[in-house]
mmCIF file of C-alpha atoms in Angstrom:
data_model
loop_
_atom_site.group_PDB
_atom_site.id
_atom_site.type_symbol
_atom_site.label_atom_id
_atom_site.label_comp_id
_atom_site.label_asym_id
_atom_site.label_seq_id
_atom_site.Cartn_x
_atom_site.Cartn_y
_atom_site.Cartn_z
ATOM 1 C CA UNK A 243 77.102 113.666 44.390
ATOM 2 C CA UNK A 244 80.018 115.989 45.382
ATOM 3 C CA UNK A 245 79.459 119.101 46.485
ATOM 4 C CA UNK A 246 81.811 122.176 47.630
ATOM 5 C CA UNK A 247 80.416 123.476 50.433
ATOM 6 C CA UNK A 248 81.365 126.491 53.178
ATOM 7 C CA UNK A 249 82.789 124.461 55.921
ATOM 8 C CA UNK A 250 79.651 125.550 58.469
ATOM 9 C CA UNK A 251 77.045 124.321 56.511
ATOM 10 C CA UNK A 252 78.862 120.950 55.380
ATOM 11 C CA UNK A 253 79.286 120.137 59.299
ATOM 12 C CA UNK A 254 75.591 120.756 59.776
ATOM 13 C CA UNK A 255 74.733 118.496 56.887
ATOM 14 C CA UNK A 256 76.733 115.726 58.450
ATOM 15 C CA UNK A 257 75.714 116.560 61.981
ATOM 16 C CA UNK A 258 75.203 113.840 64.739
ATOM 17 C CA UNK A 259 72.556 113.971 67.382
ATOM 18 C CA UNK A 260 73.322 115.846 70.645
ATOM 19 C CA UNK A 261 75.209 118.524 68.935
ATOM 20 C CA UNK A 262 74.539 122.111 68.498
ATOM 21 C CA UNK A 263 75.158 121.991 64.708
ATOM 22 C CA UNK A 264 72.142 119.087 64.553
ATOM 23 C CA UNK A 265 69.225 120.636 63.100
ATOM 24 C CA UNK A 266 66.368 120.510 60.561
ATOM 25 C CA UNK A 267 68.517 120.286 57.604
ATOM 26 C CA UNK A 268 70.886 117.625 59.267
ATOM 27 C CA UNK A 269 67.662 114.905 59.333
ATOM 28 C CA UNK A 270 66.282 115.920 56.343
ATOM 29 C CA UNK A 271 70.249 115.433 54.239
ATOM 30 C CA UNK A 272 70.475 112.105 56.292
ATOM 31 C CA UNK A 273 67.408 111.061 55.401
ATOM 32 C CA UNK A 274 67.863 110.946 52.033
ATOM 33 C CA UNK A 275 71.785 111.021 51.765
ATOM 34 C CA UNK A 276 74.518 108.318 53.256
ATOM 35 C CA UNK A 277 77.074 111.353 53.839
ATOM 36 C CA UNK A 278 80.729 109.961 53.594
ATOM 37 C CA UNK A 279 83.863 112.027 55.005
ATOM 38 C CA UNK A 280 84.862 114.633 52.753
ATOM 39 C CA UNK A 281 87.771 117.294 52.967
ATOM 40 C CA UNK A 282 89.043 120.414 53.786
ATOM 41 C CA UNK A 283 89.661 122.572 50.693
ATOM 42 C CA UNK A 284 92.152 125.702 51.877
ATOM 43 C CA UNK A 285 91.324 129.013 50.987
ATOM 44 C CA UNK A 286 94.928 129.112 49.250
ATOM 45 C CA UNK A 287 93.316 127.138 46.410
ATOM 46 C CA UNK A 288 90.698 130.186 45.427
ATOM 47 C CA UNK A 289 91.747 133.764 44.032
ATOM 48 C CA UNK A 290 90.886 135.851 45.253
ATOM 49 C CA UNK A 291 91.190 133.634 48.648
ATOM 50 C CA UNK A 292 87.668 133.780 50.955
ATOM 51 C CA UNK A 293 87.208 134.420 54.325
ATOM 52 C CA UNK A 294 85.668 131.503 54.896
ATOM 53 C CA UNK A 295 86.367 127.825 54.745
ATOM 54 C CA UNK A 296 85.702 124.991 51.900
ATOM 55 C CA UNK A 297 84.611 121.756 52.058
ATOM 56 C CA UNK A 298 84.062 118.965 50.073
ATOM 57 C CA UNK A 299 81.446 116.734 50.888
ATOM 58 C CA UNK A 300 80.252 113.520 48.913
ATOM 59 C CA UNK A 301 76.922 112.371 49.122
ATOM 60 C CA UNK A 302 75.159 109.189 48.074
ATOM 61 C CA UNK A 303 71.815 108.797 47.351
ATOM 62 C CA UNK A 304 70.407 105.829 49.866
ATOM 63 C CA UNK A 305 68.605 103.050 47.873
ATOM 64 C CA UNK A 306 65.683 104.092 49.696
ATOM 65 C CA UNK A 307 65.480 107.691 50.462
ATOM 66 C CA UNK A 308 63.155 108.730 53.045
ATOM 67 C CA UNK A 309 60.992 111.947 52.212
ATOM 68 C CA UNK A 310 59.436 113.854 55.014
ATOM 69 C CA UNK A 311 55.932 115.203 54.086
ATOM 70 C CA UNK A 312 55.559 118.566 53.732
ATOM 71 C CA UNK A 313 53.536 119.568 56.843
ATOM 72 C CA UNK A 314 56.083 117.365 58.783
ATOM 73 C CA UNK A 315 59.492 119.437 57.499
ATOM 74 C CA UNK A 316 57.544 122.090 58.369
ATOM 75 C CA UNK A 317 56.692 121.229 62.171
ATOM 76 C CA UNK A 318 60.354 119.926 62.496
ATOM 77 C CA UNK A 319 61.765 123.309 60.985
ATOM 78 C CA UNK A 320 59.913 124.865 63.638
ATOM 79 C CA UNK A 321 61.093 122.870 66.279
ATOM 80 C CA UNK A 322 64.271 123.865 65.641
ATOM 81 C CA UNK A 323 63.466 127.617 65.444
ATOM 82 C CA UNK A 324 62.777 127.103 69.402
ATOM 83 C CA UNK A 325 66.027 124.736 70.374
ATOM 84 C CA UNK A 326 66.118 125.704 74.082
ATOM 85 C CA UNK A 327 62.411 124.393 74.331
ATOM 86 C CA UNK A 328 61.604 120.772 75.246
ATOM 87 C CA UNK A 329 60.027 118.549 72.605
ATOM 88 C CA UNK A 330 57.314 118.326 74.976
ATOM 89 C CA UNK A 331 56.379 121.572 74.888
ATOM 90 C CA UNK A 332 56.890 122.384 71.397
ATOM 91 C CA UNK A 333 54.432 119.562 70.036
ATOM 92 C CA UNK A 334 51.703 120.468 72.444
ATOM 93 C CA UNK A 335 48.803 121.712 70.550
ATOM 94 C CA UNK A 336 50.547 120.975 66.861
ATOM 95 C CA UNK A 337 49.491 117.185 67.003
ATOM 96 C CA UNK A 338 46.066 115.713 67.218
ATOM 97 C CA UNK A 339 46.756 113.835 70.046
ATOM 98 C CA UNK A 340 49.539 116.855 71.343
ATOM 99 C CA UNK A 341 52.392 114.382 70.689
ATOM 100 C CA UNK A 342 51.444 111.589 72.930
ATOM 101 C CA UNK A 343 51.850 108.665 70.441
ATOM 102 C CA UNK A 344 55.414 109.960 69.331
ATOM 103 C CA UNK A 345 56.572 111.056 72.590
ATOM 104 C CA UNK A 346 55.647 107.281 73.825
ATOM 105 C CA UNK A 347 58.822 106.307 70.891
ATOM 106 C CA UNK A 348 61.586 108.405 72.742
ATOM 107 C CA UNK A 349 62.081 105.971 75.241
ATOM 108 C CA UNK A 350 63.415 104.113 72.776
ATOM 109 C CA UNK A 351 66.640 106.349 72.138
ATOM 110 C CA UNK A 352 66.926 107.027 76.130
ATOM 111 C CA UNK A 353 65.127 110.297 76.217
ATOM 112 C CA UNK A 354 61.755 111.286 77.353
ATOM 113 C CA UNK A 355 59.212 114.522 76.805
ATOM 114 C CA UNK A 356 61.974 117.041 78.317
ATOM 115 C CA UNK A 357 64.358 116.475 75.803
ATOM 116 C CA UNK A 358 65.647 119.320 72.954
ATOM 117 C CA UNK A 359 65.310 119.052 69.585
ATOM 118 C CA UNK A 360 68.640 118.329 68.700
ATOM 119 C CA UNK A 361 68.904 115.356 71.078
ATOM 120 C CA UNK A 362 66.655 113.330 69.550
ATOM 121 C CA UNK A 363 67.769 111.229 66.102
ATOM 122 C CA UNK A 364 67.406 111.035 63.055
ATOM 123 C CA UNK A 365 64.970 107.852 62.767
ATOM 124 C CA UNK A 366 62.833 109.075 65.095
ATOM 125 C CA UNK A 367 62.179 112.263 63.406
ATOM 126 C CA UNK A 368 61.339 110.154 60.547
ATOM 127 C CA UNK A 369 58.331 108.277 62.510
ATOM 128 C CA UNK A 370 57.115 111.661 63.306
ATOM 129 C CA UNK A 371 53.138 112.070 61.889
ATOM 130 C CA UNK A 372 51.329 114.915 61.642
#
């Protein structure tokens, strides 16, 4: 899939970890999408010419796509609503056992409880469980 995009929101789709552009939408894209390099597309080539930027971004569909569950997107959207909090902090009281079997993962990826939301990736969003 090809899609023309405004610059801004094409960089957040493609997003890595440990940037500021990382957010909900970047894991839930990748999740589902293998995002390959797309392009620039100048201003020049619209009439009458934006104010913004263009970009082209192609998509593939992975073979298999992995869909959050609805109460999930919704507890990662939030995390994101509160970036300068620690993960630690922002699952307390959201999870049965306030995060405790998750947090026990980020170890994995070199981070612990104090970490921000945008720090941690995308495959351990996906073994979040509400």
């Amino acid at each position: 899939m090809v899609l023309m995009l405004q610059q801004e929101a094409a960089q957040r789709y493609m997003a890595k970890p440990g940037t500021k552009q990382f957010g909900a939408i970047s894991i839930f894209v990748q999740s589902a999408f293998l995002t390959d390099p797309g392009h620039k597309v100048p201003a020049t080539c619209f009439y009458p010419a934006p104010d913004v930027e263009s970009y082209l971004l192609n998509l593939a569909r992975r073979p298999e796509p992995f869909i959050f569950a609805p109460e999930v997107k919704r507890l990662i959207r939030e995390c994101f609503q509160q970036r300068r909090k620690q993960i630690g902090s922002l699952l307390r009281g959201k999870l049965p056992d306030g995060g405790a079997a998750w947090l026990a993962l980020l170890p994995e990826a070199g981070l612990d409880a104090r970490a921000r939301p945008e720090q941690i990736p995308v495959a351990l969003w996906q073994r979040l469980r509400v």
